[in-house]
Amino acid sequence: MDMEKVNSMDFGEFVDVFGNVIERCPLIAAAVWSQRPFSDLEDLEKHFSAFIDALPPSGQEGILRCHPDLAGRELQRGTLTAESQREQSRAGLTSLGVEERLRLAELNARYRARFGFPFVLAARLSDREAVPRELERRLHRPPAQELRAALGEVKKIGRLRLADLLGTDPSRL
Ligand SMILES: NC(=O)NC1=NC(=O)NC1=O
């Protein structure tokens, strides 16, 4: 899909296509639409990031809370969004052993109890060994620093999803 096509989309089309760039936060795509025209994918990505950065911490934490746990209940129940399902299965999280799954569930619960939002990481850039390691490493960080790190992961996920939608190589972003 080229930028001419993106810039010609009406509001409904744009939100249909880009509404899940940020997991379960179609409002962000709805807001970004009014910033068109976009010069390229990077420009589009910058507007998504700028919207997130302009939110108060309560809004930023709200974005994190829209993310399903990695290898959590939603994955077990098959209620993940298509994008999340793909990302989590690519990281090998759909084929964890019982032990691995329980350990991740315990770490996720500790993380959520400490920060008040779920652990978020760009699963496509990680794998089944790295996820619990990263979770454990980030578990001990000061809350303000961890909020910034988690939002950084949301932006990485968004960049990869935008690259998928526009058929661009994500490493070129
Ligand atoms: N809690 C999460 O990190 N969730 C996710 N990471 C991804 O890459 N996709 C998700 O749904």
mmCIF file with all atom_site columns, N, CA, C and O and ligand atoms in Angstrom, residues 23-24 64 66-71 80-81 83-88 91 93 108 112 118-125 131 138 153-154 156-157 160-161, ligand 1:
data_model
loop_
_atom_site.group_PDB
_atom_site.id
_atom_site.type_symbol
_atom_site.label_atom_id
_atom_site.label_alt_id
_atom_site.label_comp_id
_atom_site.label_asym_id
_atom_site.label_entity_id
_atom_site.label_seq_id
_atom_site.pdbx_PDB_ins_code
_atom_site.Cartn_x
_atom_site.Cartn_y
_atom_site.Cartn_z
_atom_site.occupancy
_atom_site.B_iso_or_equiv
_atom_site.pdbx_formal_charge
_atom_site.auth_seq_id
_atom_site.auth_comp_id
_atom_site.auth_asym_id
_atom_site.auth_atom_id
_atom_site.pdbx_PDB_model_num
ATOM   1   N N  . GLU A 1 23  ? -2.301 -1.691  20.018 1.00 0.00 ? 23  GLU A N  1
ATOM   2   C CA . GLU A 1 23  ? -3.215 -2.767  20.414 1.00 0.00 ? 23  GLU A CA 1
ATOM   3   C C  . GLU A 1 23  ? -4.475 -2.267  21.111 1.00 0.00 ? 23  GLU A C  1
ATOM   4   O O  . GLU A 1 23  ? -4.424 -1.621  22.162 1.00 0.00 ? 23  GLU A O  1
ATOM   5   N N  . ARG A 1 24  ? -5.643 -2.533  20.446 1.00 0.00 ? 24  ARG A N  1
ATOM   6   C CA . ARG A 1 24  ? -6.958 -2.209  21.004 1.00 0.00 ? 24  ARG A CA 1
ATOM   7   C C  . ARG A 1 24  ? -7.105 -0.726  21.353 1.00 0.00 ? 24  ARG A C  1
ATOM   8   O O  . ARG A 1 24  ? -7.849 -0.371  22.281 1.00 0.00 ? 24  ARG A O  1
ATOM   9   N N  . LEU A 1 64  ? -1.226 0.763   27.956 1.00 0.00 ? 64  LEU A N  1
ATOM   10  C CA . LEU A 1 64  ? -0.560 -0.490  28.361 1.00 0.00 ? 64  LEU A CA 1
ATOM   11  C C  . LEU A 1 64  ? -1.595 -1.520  28.822 1.00 0.00 ? 64  LEU A C  1
ATOM   12  O O  . LEU A 1 64  ? -1.516 -2.698  28.497 1.00 0.00 ? 64  LEU A O  1
ATOM   13  N N  . CYS A 1 66  ? -4.409 -1.999  27.749 1.00 0.00 ? 66  CYS A N  1
ATOM   14  C CA . CYS A 1 66  ? -5.158 -2.585  26.621 1.00 0.00 ? 66  CYS A CA 1
ATOM   15  C C  . CYS A 1 66  ? -4.409 -3.769  26.013 1.00 0.00 ? 66  CYS A C  1
ATOM   16  O O  . CYS A 1 66  ? -4.912 -4.414  25.094 1.00 0.00 ? 66  CYS A O  1
ATOM   17  N N  . HIS A 1 67  ? -3.191 -4.015  26.512 1.00 0.00 ? 67  HIS A N  1
ATOM   18  C CA . HIS A 1 67  ? -2.401 -5.112  25.937 1.00 0.00 ? 67  HIS A CA 1
ATOM   19  C C  . HIS A 1 67  ? -2.667 -6.416  26.683 1.00 0.00 ? 67  HIS A C  1
ATOM   20  O O  . HIS A 1 67  ? -2.614 -6.437  27.907 1.00 0.00 ? 67  HIS A O  1
ATOM   21  N N  . PRO A 1 68  ? -2.901 -7.495  25.947 1.00 0.00 ? 68  PRO A N  1
ATOM   22  C CA . PRO A 1 68  ? -3.077 -8.799  26.600 1.00 0.00 ? 68  PRO A CA 1
ATOM   23  C C  . PRO A 1 68  ? -1.725 -9.286  27.136 1.00 0.00 ? 68  PRO A C  1
ATOM   24  O O  . PRO A 1 68  ? -0.683 -8.959  26.567 1.00 0.00 ? 68  PRO A O  1
ATOM   25  N N  . ASP A 1 69  ? -1.759 -10.053 28.215 1.00 0.00 ? 69  ASP A N  1
ATOM   26  C CA . ASP A 1 69  ? -0.514 -10.626 28.728 1.00 0.00 ? 69  ASP A CA 1
ATOM   27  C C  . ASP A 1 69  ? 0.144  -11.500 27.661 1.00 0.00 ? 69  ASP A C  1
ATOM   28  O O  . ASP A 1 69  ? -0.541 -12.098 26.811 1.00 0.00 ? 69  ASP A O  1
ATOM   29  N N  . LEU A 1 70  ? 1.461  -11.594 27.758 1.00 0.00 ? 70  LEU A N  1
ATOM   30  C CA . LEU A 1 70  ? 2.166  -12.551 26.897 1.00 0.00 ? 70  LEU A CA 1
ATOM   31  C C  . LEU A 1 70  ? 1.926  -13.949 27.471 1.00 0.00 ? 70  LEU A C  1
ATOM   32  O O  . LEU A 1 70  ? 2.110  -14.177 28.664 1.00 0.00 ? 70  LEU A O  1
ATOM   33  N N  . ALA A 1 71  ? 1.478  -14.847 26.614 1.00 0.00 ? 71  ALA A N  1
ATOM   34  C CA . ALA A 1 71  ? 1.194  -16.247 26.998 1.00 0.00 ? 71  ALA A CA 1
ATOM   35  C C  . ALA A 1 71  ? 0.190  -16.300 28.148 1.00 0.00 ? 71  ALA A C  1
ATOM   36  O O  . ALA A 1 71  ? 0.260  -17.178 29.013 1.00 0.00 ? 71  ALA A O  1
ATOM   37  N N  . LEU A 1 80  ? -7.194 -13.477 21.428 1.00 0.00 ? 80  LEU A N  1
ATOM   38  C CA . LEU A 1 80  ? -6.243 -12.414 21.063 1.00 0.00 ? 80  LEU A CA 1
ATOM   39  C C  . LEU A 1 80  ? -6.640 -11.791 19.728 1.00 0.00 ? 80  LEU A C  1
ATOM   40  O O  . LEU A 1 80  ? -7.304 -12.431 18.903 1.00 0.00 ? 80  LEU A O  1
ATOM   41  N N  . THR A 1 81  ? -6.234 -10.551 19.504 1.00 0.00 ? 81  THR A N  1
ATOM   42  C CA . THR A 1 81  ? -6.412 -9.954  18.169 1.00 0.00 ? 81  THR A CA 1
ATOM   43  C C  . THR A 1 81  ? -5.504 -10.722 17.206 1.00 0.00 ? 81  THR A C  1
ATOM   44  O O  . THR A 1 81  ? -4.544 -11.372 17.625 1.00 0.00 ? 81  THR A O  1
ATOM   45  N N  . GLU A 1 83  ? -3.288 -9.666  15.202 1.00 0.00 ? 83  GLU A N  1
ATOM   46  C CA . GLU A 1 83  ? -1.893 -9.203  15.260 1.00 0.00 ? 83  GLU A CA 1
ATOM   47  C C  . GLU A 1 83  ? -1.178 -9.791  16.481 1.00 0.00 ? 83  GLU A C  1
ATOM   48  O O  . GLU A 1 83  ? -0.052 -10.282 16.394 1.00 0.00 ? 83  GLU A O  1
ATOM   49  N N  . SER A 1 84  ? -1.854 -9.751  17.621 1.00 0.00 ? 84  SER A N  1
ATOM   50  C CA . SER A 1 84  ? -1.220 -10.254 18.844 1.00 0.00 ? 84  SER A CA 1
ATOM   51  C C  . SER A 1 84  ? -0.982 -11.752 18.745 1.00 0.00 ? 84  SER A C  1
ATOM   52  O O  . SER A 1 84  ? 0.087  -12.248 19.103 1.00 0.00 ? 84  SER A O  1
ATOM   53  N N  . GLN A 1 85  ? -1.967 -12.454 18.216 1.00 0.00 ? 85  GLN A N  1
ATOM   54  C CA . GLN A 1 85  ? -1.841 -13.913 18.042 1.00 0.00 ? 85  GLN A CA 1
ATOM   55  C C  . GLN A 1 85  ? -0.587 -14.218 17.210 1.00 0.00 ? 85  GLN A C  1
ATOM   56  O O  . GLN A 1 85  ? 0.247  -15.040 17.562 1.00 0.00 ? 85  GLN A O  1
ATOM   57  N N  . ARG A 1 86  ? -0.420 -13.483 16.116 1.00 0.00 ? 86  ARG A N  1
ATOM   58  C CA . ARG A 1 86  ? 0.722  -13.700 15.212 1.00 0.00 ? 86  ARG A CA 1
ATOM   59  C C  . ARG A 1 86  ? 2.034  -13.413 15.925 1.00 0.00 ? 86  ARG A C  1
ATOM   60  O O  . ARG A 1 86  ? 2.987  -14.185 15.886 1.00 0.00 ? 86  ARG A O  1
ATOM   61  N N  . GLU A 1 87  ? 2.051  -12.296 16.612 1.00 0.00 ? 87  GLU A N  1
ATOM   62  C CA . GLU A 1 87  ? 3.280  -11.872 17.308 1.00 0.00 ? 87  GLU A CA 1
ATOM   63  C C  . GLU A 1 87  ? 3.654  -12.867 18.408 1.00 0.00 ? 87  GLU A C  1
ATOM   64  O O  . GLU A 1 87  ? 4.813  -13.247 18.556 1.00 0.00 ? 87  GLU A O  1
ATOM   65  N N  . GLN A 1 88  ? 2.651  -13.283 19.157 1.00 0.00 ? 88  GLN A N  1
ATOM   66  C CA . GLN A 1 88  ? 2.963  -14.191 20.259 1.00 0.00 ? 88  GLN A CA 1
ATOM   67  C C  . GLN A 1 88  ? 3.358  -15.580 19.745 1.00 0.00 ? 88  GLN A C  1
ATOM   68  O O  . GLN A 1 88  ? 4.263  -16.204 20.301 1.00 0.00 ? 88  GLN A O  1
ATOM   69  N N  . ALA A 1 91  ? 6.933  -15.637 18.590 1.00 0.00 ? 91  ALA A N  1
ATOM   70  C CA . ALA A 1 91  ? 7.922  -15.639 19.695 1.00 0.00 ? 91  ALA A CA 1
ATOM   71  C C  . ALA A 1 91  ? 7.931  -16.996 20.384 1.00 0.00 ? 91  ALA A C  1
ATOM   72  O O  . ALA A 1 91  ? 8.626  -17.191 21.382 1.00 0.00 ? 91  ALA A O  1
ATOM   73  N N  . LEU A 1 93  ? 5.435  -18.356 21.946 1.00 0.00 ? 93  LEU A N  1
ATOM   74  C CA . LEU A 1 93  ? 4.667  -18.359 23.206 1.00 0.00 ? 93  LEU A CA 1
ATOM   75  C C  . LEU A 1 93  ? 3.417  -19.223 23.136 1.00 0.00 ? 93  LEU A C  1
ATOM   76  O O  . LEU A 1 93  ? 2.741  -19.425 24.138 1.00 0.00 ? 93  LEU A O  1
ATOM   77  N N  . ASN A 1 108 ? 4.276  -12.276 35.305 1.00 0.00 ? 108 ASN A N  1
ATOM   78  C CA . ASN A 1 108 ? 3.330  -11.246 34.845 1.00 0.00 ? 108 ASN A CA 1
ATOM   79  C C  . ASN A 1 108 ? 2.520  -10.703 36.010 1.00 0.00 ? 108 ASN A C  1
ATOM   80  O O  . ASN A 1 108 ? 2.287  -9.494  36.116 1.00 0.00 ? 108 ASN A O  1
ATOM   81  N N  . ARG A 1 112 ? 2.523  -6.865  37.256 1.00 0.00 ? 112 ARG A N  1
ATOM   82  C CA . ARG A 1 112 ? 1.279  -6.073  37.264 1.00 0.00 ? 112 ARG A CA 1
ATOM   83  C C  . ARG A 1 112 ? 0.988  -5.551  38.679 1.00 0.00 ? 112 ARG A C  1
ATOM   84  O O  . ARG A 1 112 ? 0.545  -4.422  38.857 1.00 0.00 ? 112 ARG A O  1
ATOM   85  N N  . PRO A 1 118 ? 0.200  -4.185  32.644 1.00 0.00 ? 118 PRO A N  1
ATOM   86  C CA . PRO A 1 118 ? 0.833  -5.450  32.240 1.00 0.00 ? 118 PRO A CA 1
ATOM   87  C C  . PRO A 1 118 ? 2.228  -5.226  31.649 1.00 0.00 ? 118 PRO A C  1
ATOM   88  O O  . PRO A 1 118 ? 2.537  -4.146  31.153 1.00 0.00 ? 118 PRO A O  1
ATOM   89  N N  . PHE A 1 119 ? 3.021  -6.259  31.705 1.00 0.00 ? 119 PHE A N  1
ATOM   90  C CA . PHE A 1 119 ? 4.346  -6.244  31.062 1.00 0.00 ? 119 PHE A CA 1
ATOM   91  C C  . PHE A 1 119 ? 4.130  -6.231  29.559 1.00 0.00 ? 119 PHE A C  1
ATOM   92  O O  . PHE A 1 119 ? 3.416  -7.094  29.027 1.00 0.00 ? 119 PHE A O  1
ATOM   93  N N  . VAL A 1 120 ? 4.726  -5.254  28.873 1.00 0.00 ? 120 VAL A N  1
ATOM   94  C CA . VAL A 1 120 ? 4.587  -5.161  27.410 1.00 0.00 ? 120 VAL A CA 1
ATOM   95  C C  . VAL A 1 120 ? 5.971  -5.198  26.778 1.00 0.00 ? 120 VAL A C  1
ATOM   96  O O  . VAL A 1 120 ? 6.887  -4.499  27.202 1.00 0.00 ? 120 VAL A O  1
ATOM   97  N N  . LEU A 1 121 ? 6.065  -6.042  25.760 1.00 0.00 ? 121 LEU A N  1
ATOM   98  C CA . LEU A 1 121 ? 7.345  -6.179  25.040 1.00 0.00 ? 121 LEU A CA 1
ATOM   99  C C  . LEU A 1 121 ? 7.012  -6.554  23.602 1.00 0.00 ? 121 LEU A C  1
ATOM   100 O O  . LEU A 1 121 ? 6.027  -7.243  23.348 1.00 0.00 ? 121 LEU A O  1
ATOM   101 N N  . ALA A 1 122 ? 7.797  -6.080  22.660 1.00 0.00 ? 122 ALA A N  1
ATOM   102 C CA . ALA A 1 122 ? 7.549  -6.401  21.251 1.00 0.00 ? 122 ALA A CA 1
ATOM   103 C C  . ALA A 1 122 ? 7.941  -7.862  21.038 1.00 0.00 ? 122 ALA A C  1
ATOM   104 O O  . ALA A 1 122 ? 9.112  -8.184  20.839 1.00 0.00 ? 122 ALA A O  1
ATOM   105 N N  . ALA A 1 123 ? 6.942  -8.731  21.082 1.00 0.00 ? 123 ALA A N  1
ATOM   106 C CA . ALA A 1 123 ? 7.208  -10.173 21.069 1.00 0.00 ? 123 ALA A CA 1
ATOM   107 C C  . ALA A 1 123 ? 7.949  -10.609 19.806 1.00 0.00 ? 123 ALA A C  1
ATOM   108 O O  . ALA A 1 123 ? 8.782  -11.512 19.837 1.00 0.00 ? 123 ALA A O  1
ATOM   109 N N  . ARG A 1 124 ? 7.699  -9.909  18.700 1.00 0.00 ? 124 ARG A N  1
ATOM   110 C CA . ARG A 1 124 ? 8.346  -10.314 17.442 1.00 0.00 ? 124 ARG A CA 1
ATOM   111 C C  . ARG A 1 124 ? 9.850  -10.141 17.478 1.00 0.00 ? 124 ARG A C  1
ATOM   112 O O  . ARG A 1 124 ? 10.585 -10.718 16.689 1.00 0.00 ? 124 ARG A O  1
ATOM   113 N N  . LEU A 1 125 ? 10.315 -9.304  18.385 1.00 0.00 ? 125 LEU A N  1
ATOM   114 C CA . LEU A 1 125 ? 11.766 -9.083  18.480 1.00 0.00 ? 125 LEU A CA 1
ATOM   115 C C  . LEU A 1 125 ? 12.350 -9.920  19.614 1.00 0.00 ? 125 LEU A C  1
ATOM   116 O O  . LEU A 1 125 ? 13.489 -9.713  20.016 1.00 0.00 ? 125 LEU A O  1
ATOM   117 N N  . VAL A 1 131 ? 11.794 -13.614 26.840 1.00 0.00 ? 131 VAL A N  1
ATOM   118 C CA . VAL A 1 131 ? 10.643 -12.922 27.460 1.00 0.00 ? 131 VAL A CA 1
ATOM   119 C C  . VAL A 1 131 ? 10.705 -12.976 28.997 1.00 0.00 ? 131 VAL A C  1
ATOM   120 O O  . VAL A 1 131 ? 10.712 -11.916 29.640 1.00 0.00 ? 131 VAL A O  1
ATOM   121 N N  . ARG A 1 138 ? 13.198 -6.160  34.100 1.00 0.00 ? 138 ARG A N  1
ATOM   122 C CA . ARG A 1 138 ? 12.460 -4.891  34.175 1.00 0.00 ? 138 ARG A CA 1
ATOM   123 C C  . ARG A 1 138 ? 11.609 -4.807  35.437 1.00 0.00 ? 138 ARG A C  1
ATOM   124 O O  . ARG A 1 138 ? 11.160 -3.728  35.819 1.00 0.00 ? 138 ARG A O  1
ATOM   125 N N  . GLU A 1 153 ? 8.158  -0.086  24.026 1.00 0.00 ? 153 GLU A N  1
ATOM   126 C CA . GLU A 1 153 ? 7.793  -1.382  23.418 1.00 0.00 ? 153 GLU A CA 1
ATOM   127 C C  . GLU A 1 153 ? 6.489  -1.248  22.614 1.00 0.00 ? 153 GLU A C  1
ATOM   128 O O  . GLU A 1 153 ? 6.369  -1.805  21.527 1.00 0.00 ? 153 GLU A O  1
ATOM   129 N N  . VAL A 1 154 ? 5.544  -0.472  23.141 1.00 0.00 ? 154 VAL A N  1
ATOM   130 C CA . VAL A 1 154 ? 4.278  -0.244  22.412 1.00 0.00 ? 154 VAL A CA 1
ATOM   131 C C  . VAL A 1 154 ? 4.576  0.382   21.052 1.00 0.00 ? 154 VAL A C  1
ATOM   132 O O  . VAL A 1 154 ? 4.012  -0.004  20.024 1.00 0.00 ? 154 VAL A O  1
ATOM   133 N N  . LYS A 1 156 ? 7.420  0.128   19.369 1.00 0.00 ? 156 LYS A N  1
ATOM   134 C CA . LYS A 1 156 ? 8.088  -0.866  18.520 1.00 0.00 ? 156 LYS A CA 1
ATOM   135 C C  . LYS A 1 156 ? 7.041  -1.784  17.893 1.00 0.00 ? 156 LYS A C  1
ATOM   136 O O  . LYS A 1 156 ? 7.076  -2.064  16.689 1.00 0.00 ? 156 LYS A O  1
ATOM   137 N N  . ILE A 1 157 ? 6.081  -2.224  18.688 1.00 0.00 ? 157 ILE A N  1
ATOM   138 C CA . ILE A 1 157 ? 5.012  -3.078  18.159 1.00 0.00 ? 157 ILE A CA 1
ATOM   139 C C  . ILE A 1 157 ? 4.259  -2.324  17.069 1.00 0.00 ? 157 ILE A C  1
ATOM   140 O O  . ILE A 1 157 ? 4.016  -2.841  15.982 1.00 0.00 ? 157 ILE A O  1
ATOM   141 N N  . LEU A 1 160 ? 6.271  -2.094  13.803 1.00 0.00 ? 160 LEU A N  1
ATOM   142 C CA . LEU A 1 160 ? 6.273  -3.370  13.062 1.00 0.00 ? 160 LEU A CA 1
ATOM   143 C C  . LEU A 1 160 ? 4.920  -3.588  12.389 1.00 0.00 ? 160 LEU A C  1
ATOM   144 O O  . LEU A 1 160 ? 4.834  -4.035  11.247 1.00 0.00 ? 160 LEU A O  1
ATOM   145 N N  . ARG A 1 161 ? 3.836  -3.229  13.082 1.00 0.00 ? 161 ARG A N  1
ATOM   146 C CA . ARG A 1 161 ? 2.506  -3.422  12.501 1.00 0.00 ? 161 ARG A CA 1
ATOM   147 C C  . ARG A 1 161 ? 2.302  -2.467  11.320 1.00 0.00 ? 161 ARG A C  1
ATOM   148 O O  . ARG A 1 161 ? 1.732  -2.840  10.305 1.00 0.00 ? 161 ARG A O  1
HETATM 149 N N1 . LIG B 2 .   ? 1.863  -7.745  26.760 1.00 0.00 ? 1   LIG B N1 1
HETATM 150 C C1 . LIG B 2 .   ? 2.420  -7.720  25.532 1.00 0.00 ? 1   LIG B C1 1
HETATM 151 O O1 . LIG B 2 .   ? 3.609  -7.434  25.374 1.00 0.00 ? 1   LIG B O1 1
HETATM 152 N N2 . LIG B 2 .   ? 1.609  -8.017  24.478 1.00 0.00 ? 1   LIG B N2 1
HETATM 153 C C2 . LIG B 2 .   ? 2.078  -8.059  23.192 1.00 0.00 ? 1   LIG B C2 1
HETATM 154 N N3 . LIG B 2 .   ? 3.317  -7.909  22.734 1.00 0.00 ? 1   LIG B N3 1
HETATM 155 C C3 . LIG B 2 .   ? 3.295  -8.052  21.357 1.00 0.00 ? 1   LIG B C3 1
HETATM 156 O O2 . LIG B 2 .   ? 4.240  -7.992  20.601 1.00 0.00 ? 1   LIG B O2 1
HETATM 157 N N4 . LIG B 2 .   ? 2.016  -8.273  20.948 1.00 0.00 ? 1   LIG B N4 1
HETATM 158 C C4 . LIG B 2 .   ? 1.218  -8.285  22.065 1.00 0.00 ? 1   LIG B C4 1
HETATM 159 O O3 . LIG B 2 .   ? -0.008 -8.460  22.137 1.00 0.00 ? 1   LIG B O3 1
#
